[in-house]
mmCIF file of C-alpha atoms in Angstrom:
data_model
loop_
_atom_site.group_PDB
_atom_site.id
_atom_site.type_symbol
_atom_site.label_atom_id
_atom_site.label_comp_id
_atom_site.label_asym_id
_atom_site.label_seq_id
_atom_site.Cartn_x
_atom_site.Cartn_y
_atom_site.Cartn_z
ATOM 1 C CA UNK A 1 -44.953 -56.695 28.376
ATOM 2 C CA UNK A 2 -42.546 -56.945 31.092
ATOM 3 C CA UNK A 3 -40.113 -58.912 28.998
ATOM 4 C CA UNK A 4 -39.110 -56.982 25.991
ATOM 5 C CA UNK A 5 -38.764 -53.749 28.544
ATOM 6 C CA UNK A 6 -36.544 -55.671 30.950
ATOM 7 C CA UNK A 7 -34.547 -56.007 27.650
ATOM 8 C CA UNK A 8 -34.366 -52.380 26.939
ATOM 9 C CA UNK A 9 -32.541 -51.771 30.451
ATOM 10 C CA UNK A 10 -30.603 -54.502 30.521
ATOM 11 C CA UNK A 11 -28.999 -53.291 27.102
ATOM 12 C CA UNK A 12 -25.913 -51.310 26.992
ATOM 13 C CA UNK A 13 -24.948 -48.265 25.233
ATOM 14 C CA UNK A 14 -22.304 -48.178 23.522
ATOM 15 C CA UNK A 15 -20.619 -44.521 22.754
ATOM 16 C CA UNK A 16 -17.425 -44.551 20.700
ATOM 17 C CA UNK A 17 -14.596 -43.551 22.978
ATOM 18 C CA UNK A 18 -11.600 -41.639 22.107
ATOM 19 C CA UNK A 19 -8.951 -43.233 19.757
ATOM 20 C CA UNK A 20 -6.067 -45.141 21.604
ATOM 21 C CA UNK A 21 -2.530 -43.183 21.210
ATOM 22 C CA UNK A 22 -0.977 -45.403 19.174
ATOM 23 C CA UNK A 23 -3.737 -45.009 16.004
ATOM 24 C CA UNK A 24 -3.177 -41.914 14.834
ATOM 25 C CA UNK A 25 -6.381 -40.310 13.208
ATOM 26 C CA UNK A 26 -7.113 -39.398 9.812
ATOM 27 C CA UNK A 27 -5.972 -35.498 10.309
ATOM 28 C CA UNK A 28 -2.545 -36.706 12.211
ATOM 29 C CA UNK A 29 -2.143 -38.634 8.871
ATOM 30 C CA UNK A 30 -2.992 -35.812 6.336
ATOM 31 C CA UNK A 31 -0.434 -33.013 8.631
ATOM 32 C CA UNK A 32 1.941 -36.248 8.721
ATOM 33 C CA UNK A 33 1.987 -36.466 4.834
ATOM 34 C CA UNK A 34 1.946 -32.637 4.459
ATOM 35 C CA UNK A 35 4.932 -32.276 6.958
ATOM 36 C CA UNK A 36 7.308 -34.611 5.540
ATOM 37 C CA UNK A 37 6.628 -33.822 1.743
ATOM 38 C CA UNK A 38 9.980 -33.270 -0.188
ATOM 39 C CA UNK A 39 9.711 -30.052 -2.497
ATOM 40 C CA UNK A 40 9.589 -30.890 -6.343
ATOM 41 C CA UNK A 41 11.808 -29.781 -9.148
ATOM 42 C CA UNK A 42 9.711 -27.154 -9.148
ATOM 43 C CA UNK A 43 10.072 -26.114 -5.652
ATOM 44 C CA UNK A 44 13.986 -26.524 -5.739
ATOM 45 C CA UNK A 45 14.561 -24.356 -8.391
ATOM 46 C CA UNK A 46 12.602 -21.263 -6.536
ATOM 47 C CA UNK A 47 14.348 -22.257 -3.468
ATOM 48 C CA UNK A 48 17.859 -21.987 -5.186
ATOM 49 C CA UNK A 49 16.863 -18.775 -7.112
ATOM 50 C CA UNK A 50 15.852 -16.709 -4.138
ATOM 51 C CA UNK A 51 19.375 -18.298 -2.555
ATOM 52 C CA UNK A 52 21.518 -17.048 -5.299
ATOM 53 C CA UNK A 53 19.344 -13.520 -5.610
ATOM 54 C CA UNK A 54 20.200 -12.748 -1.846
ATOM 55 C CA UNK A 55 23.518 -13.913 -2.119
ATOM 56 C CA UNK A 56 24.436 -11.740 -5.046
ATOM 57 C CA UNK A 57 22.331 -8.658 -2.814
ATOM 58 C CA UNK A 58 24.413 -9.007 0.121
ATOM 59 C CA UNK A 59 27.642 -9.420 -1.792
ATOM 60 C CA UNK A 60 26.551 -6.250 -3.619
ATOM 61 C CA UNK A 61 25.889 -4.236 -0.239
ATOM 62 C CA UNK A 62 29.053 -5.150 1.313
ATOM 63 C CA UNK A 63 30.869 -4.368 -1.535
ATOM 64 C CA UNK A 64 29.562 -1.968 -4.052
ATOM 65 C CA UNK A 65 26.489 -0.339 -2.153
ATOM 66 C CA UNK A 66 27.477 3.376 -0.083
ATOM 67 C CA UNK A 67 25.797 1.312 3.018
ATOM 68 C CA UNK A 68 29.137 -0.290 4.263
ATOM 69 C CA UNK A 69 31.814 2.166 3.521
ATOM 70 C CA UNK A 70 34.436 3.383 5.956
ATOM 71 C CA UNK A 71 33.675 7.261 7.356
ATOM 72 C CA UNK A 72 34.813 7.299 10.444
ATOM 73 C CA UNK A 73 38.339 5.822 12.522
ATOM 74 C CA UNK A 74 37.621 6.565 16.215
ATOM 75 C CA UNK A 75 40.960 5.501 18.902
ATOM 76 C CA UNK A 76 40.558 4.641 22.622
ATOM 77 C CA UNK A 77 42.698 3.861 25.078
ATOM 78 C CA UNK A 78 45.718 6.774 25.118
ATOM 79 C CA UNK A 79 47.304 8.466 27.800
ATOM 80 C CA UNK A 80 50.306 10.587 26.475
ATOM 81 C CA UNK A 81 49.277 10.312 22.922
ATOM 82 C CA UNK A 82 46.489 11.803 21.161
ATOM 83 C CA UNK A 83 43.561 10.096 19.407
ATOM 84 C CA UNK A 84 44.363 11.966 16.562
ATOM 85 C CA UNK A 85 48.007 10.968 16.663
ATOM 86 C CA UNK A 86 47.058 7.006 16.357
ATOM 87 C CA UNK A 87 44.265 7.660 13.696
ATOM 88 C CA UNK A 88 46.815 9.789 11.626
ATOM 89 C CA UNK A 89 49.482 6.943 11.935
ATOM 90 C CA UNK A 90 46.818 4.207 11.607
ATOM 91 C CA UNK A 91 46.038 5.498 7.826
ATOM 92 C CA UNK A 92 42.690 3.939 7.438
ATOM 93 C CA UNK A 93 41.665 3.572 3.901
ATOM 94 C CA UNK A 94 38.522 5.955 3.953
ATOM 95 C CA UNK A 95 35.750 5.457 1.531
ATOM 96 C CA UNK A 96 36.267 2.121 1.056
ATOM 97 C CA UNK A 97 34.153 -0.523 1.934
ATOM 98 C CA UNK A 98 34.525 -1.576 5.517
ATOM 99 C CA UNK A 99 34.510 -5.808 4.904
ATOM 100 C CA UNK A 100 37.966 -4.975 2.672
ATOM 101 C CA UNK A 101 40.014 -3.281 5.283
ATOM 102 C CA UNK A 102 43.447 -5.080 6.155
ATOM 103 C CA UNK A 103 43.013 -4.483 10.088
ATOM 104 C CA UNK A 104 46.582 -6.526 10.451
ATOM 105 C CA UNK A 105 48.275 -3.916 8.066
ATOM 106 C CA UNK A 106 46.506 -1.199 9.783
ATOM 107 C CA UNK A 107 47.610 -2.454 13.554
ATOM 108 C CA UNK A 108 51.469 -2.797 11.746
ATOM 109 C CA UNK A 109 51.085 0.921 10.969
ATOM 110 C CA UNK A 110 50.567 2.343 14.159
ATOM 111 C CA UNK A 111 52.855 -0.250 16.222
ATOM 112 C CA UNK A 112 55.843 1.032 13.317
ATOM 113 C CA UNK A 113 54.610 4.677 13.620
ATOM 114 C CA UNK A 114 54.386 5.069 17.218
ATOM 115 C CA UNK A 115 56.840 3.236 19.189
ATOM 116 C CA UNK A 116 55.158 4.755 21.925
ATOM 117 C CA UNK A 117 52.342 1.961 21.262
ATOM 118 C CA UNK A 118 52.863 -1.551 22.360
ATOM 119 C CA UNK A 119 49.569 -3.111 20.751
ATOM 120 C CA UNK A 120 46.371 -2.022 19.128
ATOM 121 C CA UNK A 121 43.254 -3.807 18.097
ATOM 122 C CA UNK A 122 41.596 -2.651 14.877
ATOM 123 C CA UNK A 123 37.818 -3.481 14.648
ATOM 124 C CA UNK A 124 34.974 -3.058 12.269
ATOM 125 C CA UNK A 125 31.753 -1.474 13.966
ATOM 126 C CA UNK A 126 29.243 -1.648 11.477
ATOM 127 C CA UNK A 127 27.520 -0.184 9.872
ATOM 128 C CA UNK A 128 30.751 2.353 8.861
ATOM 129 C CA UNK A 129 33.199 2.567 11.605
ATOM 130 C CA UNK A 130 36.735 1.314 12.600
ATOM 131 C CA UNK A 131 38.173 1.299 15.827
ATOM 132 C CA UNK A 132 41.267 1.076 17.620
ATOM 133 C CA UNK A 133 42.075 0.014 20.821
ATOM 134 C CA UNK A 134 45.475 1.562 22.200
ATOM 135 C CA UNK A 135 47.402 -0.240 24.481
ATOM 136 C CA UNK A 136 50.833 2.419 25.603
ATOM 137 C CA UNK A 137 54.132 1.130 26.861
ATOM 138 C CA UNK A 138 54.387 2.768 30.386
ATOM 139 C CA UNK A 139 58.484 3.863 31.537
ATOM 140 C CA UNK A 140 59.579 1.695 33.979
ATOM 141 C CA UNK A 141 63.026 3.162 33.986
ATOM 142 C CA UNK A 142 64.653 6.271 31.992
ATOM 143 C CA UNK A 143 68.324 6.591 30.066
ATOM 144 C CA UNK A 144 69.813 9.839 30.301
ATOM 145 C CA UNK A 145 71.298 10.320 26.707
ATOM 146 C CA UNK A 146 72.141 13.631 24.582
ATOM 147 C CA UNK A 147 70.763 15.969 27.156
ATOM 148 C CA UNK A 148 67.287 14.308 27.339
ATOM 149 C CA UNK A 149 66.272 10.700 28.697
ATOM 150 C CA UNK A 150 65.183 7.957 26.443
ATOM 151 C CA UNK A 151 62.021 6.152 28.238
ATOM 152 C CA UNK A 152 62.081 2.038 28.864
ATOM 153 C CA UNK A 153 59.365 -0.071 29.322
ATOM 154 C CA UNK A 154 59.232 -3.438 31.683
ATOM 155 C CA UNK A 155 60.604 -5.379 28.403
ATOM 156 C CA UNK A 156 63.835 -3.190 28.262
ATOM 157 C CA UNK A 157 61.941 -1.195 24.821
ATOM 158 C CA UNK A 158 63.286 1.995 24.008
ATOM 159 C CA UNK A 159 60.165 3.637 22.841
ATOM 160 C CA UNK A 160 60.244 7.507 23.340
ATOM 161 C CA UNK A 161 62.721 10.372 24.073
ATOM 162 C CA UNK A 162 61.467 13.064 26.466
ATOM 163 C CA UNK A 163 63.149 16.323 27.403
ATOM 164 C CA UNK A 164 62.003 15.730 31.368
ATOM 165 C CA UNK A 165 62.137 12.466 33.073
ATOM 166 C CA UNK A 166 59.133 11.255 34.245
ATOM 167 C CA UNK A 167 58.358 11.996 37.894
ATOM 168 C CA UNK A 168 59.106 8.651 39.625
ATOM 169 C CA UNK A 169 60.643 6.724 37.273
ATOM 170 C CA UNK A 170 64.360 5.256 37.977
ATOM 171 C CA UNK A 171 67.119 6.369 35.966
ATOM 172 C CA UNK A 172 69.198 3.017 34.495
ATOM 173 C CA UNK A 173 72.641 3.400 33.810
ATOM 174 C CA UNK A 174 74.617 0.353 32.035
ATOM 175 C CA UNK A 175 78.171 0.056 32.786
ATOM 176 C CA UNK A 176 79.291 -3.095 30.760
ATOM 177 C CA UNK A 177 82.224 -3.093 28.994
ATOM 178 C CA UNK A 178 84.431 -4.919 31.289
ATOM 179 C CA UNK A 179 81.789 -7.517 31.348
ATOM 180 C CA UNK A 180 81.106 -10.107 29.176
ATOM 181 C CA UNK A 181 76.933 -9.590 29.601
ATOM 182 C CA UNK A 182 76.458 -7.641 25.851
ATOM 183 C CA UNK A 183 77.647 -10.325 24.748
ATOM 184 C CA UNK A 184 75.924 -12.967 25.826
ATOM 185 C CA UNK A 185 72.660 -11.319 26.486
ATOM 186 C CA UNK A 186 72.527 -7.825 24.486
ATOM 187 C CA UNK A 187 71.803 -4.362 26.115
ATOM 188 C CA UNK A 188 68.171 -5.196 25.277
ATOM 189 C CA UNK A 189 68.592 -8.241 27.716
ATOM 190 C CA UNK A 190 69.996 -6.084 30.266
ATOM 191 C CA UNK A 191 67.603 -3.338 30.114
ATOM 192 C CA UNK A 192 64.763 -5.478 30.517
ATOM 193 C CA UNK A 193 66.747 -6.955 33.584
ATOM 194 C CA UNK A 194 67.085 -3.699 35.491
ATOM 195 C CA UNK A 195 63.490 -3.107 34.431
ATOM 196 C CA UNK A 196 62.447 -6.060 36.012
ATOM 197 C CA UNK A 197 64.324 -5.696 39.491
ATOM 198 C CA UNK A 198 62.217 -2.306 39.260
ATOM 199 C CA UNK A 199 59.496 -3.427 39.348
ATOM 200 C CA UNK A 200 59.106 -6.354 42.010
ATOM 201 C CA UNK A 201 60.067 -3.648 44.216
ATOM 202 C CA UNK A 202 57.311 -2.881 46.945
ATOM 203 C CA UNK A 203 55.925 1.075 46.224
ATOM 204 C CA UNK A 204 57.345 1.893 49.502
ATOM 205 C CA UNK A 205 60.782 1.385 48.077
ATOM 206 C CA UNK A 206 60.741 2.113 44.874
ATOM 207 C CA UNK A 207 59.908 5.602 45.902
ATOM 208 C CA UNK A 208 62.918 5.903 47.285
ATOM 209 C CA UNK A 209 65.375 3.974 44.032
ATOM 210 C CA UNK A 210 67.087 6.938 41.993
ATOM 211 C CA UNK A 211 68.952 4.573 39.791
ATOM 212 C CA UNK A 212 69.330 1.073 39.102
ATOM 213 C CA UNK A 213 72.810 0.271 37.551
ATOM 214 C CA UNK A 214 73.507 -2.939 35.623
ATOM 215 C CA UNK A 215 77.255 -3.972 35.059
ATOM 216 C CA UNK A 216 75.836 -7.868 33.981
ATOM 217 C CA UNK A 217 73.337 -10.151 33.391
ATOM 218 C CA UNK A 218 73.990 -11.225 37.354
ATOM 219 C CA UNK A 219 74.806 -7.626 38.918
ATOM 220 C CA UNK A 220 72.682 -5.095 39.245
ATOM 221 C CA UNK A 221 72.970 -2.411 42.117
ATOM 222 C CA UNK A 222 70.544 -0.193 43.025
ATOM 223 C CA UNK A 223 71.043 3.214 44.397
ATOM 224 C CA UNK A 224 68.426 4.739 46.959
ATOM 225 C CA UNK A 225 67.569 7.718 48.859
ATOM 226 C CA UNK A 226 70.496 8.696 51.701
ATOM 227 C CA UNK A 227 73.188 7.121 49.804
ATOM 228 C CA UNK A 228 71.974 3.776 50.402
ATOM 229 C CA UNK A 229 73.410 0.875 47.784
ATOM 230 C CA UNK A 230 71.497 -2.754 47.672
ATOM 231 C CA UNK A 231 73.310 -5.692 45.671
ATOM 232 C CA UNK A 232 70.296 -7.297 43.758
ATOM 233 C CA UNK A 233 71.911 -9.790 41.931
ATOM 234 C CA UNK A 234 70.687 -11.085 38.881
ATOM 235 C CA UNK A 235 66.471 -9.952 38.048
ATOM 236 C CA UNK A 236 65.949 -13.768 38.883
ATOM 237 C CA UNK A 237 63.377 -14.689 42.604
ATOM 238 C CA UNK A 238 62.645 -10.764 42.429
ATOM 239 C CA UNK A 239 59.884 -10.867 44.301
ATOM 240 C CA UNK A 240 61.233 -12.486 46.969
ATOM 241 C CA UNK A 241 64.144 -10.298 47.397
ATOM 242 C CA UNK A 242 61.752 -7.211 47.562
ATOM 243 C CA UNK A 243 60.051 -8.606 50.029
ATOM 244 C CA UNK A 244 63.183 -9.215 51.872
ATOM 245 C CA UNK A 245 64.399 -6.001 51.272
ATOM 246 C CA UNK A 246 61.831 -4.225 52.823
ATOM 247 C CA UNK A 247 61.883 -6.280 55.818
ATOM 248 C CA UNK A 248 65.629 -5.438 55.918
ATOM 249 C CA UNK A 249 65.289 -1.765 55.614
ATOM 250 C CA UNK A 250 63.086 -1.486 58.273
ATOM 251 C CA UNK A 251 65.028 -3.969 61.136
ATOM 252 C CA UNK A 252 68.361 -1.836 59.746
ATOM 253 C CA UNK A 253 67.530 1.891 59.331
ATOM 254 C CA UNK A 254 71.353 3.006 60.184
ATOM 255 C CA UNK A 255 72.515 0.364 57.561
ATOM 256 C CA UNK A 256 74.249 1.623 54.351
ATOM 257 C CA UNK A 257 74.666 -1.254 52.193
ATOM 258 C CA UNK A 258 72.243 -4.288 51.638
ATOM 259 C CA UNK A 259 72.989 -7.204 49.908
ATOM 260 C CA UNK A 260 69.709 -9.680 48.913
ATOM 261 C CA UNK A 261 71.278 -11.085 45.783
ATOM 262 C CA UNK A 262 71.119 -14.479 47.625
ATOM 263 C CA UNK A 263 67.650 -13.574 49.610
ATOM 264 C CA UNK A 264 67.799 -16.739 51.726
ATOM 265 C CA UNK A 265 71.155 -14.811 53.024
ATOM 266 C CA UNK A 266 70.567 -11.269 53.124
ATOM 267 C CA UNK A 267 72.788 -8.852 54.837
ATOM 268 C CA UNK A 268 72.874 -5.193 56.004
ATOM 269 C CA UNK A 269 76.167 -2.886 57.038
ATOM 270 C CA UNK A 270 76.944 0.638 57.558
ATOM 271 C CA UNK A 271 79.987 0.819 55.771
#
């Protein structure tokens, strides 16, 4: 009797243990065969059907639907002109559907319109809305001409005539025609000069500038407060020769004339 039970105990159970990773079980191979099966003929046609269906919808929406049509031009970014002024000029095409709009031929509108304007960007805003984003030339100097002065920007762009000069802005006077400068360079070129030497200037001292007077290309004068007269040269190392010329101003307050048109060499006198 003893034997046969000593044989029971000494036998092992064995319990099936859990499949190694690399054999993949029988569901692993069914989702493997269902994840990787190509769609029939069948299958491809639906597929492109439902494509071409929503292509032709959305084309239809964009274009011919009432969803996506232009009702409203909204403008940002103006100072001295009005919204209403760069929507007027901008001429959207109203009613039509928004995708179409030519936003280049729209920004060439108001750029042509108002001079005033030095860029704009035109954008859709879906669902039915354009908008443009005003950038304004700002006077860096003014022209006296006819009775009222003619505004110019930092490029030397005469974009605006105003019956009062604008409260801090230099007045630029041109005195060329002895000079060959027009001729090389254009009064464009030498507006934009004496725009430039305006505006390296420190604030302190451009306060005090009444008029900045270009004979040249490589002499411009400008004319301050107390009948003071500084030789700038040509518009080129500006901002060093601001910075020199405020440092000269202040160690020479009884000084008269100021030359920094070589501002490794500057020089002050009263007469």
């Amino acid at each position: 009797m003893a034997g046969p039970t000593t044989a029971r105990r000494g036998e092992k159970k064995s319990r099936p243990g859990p499949p190694s990773a690399g054999a993949p079980t029988g569901r692993r191979l069914r989702w493997a065969r269902v994840r990787f099966r190509a769609p029939g003929r069948r299958g491809l046609i639906i597929i492109t059907v439902l494509a071409v269906l929503l292509g032709g919808f959305g084309a239809w929406a964009l274009y011919a639907s009432d969803w996506f049509r232009v009702a409203r031009v909204e403008a940002t970014g103006t100072d001295v002109l009005t919204p209403r002024e760069v929507v007027a000029a901008a001429d959207a095409p109203m009613d039509t559907p928004l995708i179409s709009v030519n936003t280049d031929a729209m920004a060439r509108r108001v750029t042509s319109r108002l001079p005033r304007v030095k860029s704009v960007d035109v954008e859709r805003s879906w669902p039915d809305t354009i908008g443009l984003k005003v950038t304004e030339r700002t006077p860096e100097l003014v022209m006296r001409e006819d009775g009222k002065f003619v505004e110019v920007d930092i490029e030397g762009v005469r974009f605006a005539t105003v019956a009062t000069a604008p409260q801090g802005v230099p007045l630029l006077e041109l005195a060329v025609s002895d000079f060959p400068g027009p001729r090389r360079f254009g009064n464009d070129r030498l507006r934009r000069a004496g725009a430039e030497a305006a505006r390296d200037l420190s604030a302190a001292v451009h306060r005090d500038v009444r008029t900045v007077r270009v004979r040249s290309y490589d002499s411009i004068t400008l004319e301050l407060t107390g009948g003071r007269r500084v030789a700038w040269g040509s518009s080129e190392q500006g901002a060093e020769k601001a910075k020199v010329l405020t440092a000269l101003l202040k160690a020479a307050r009884d000084a008269r004339h100021f030359d920094v048109s070589v501002p490794s060499a500057p020089a002050a006198s009263r007469s």
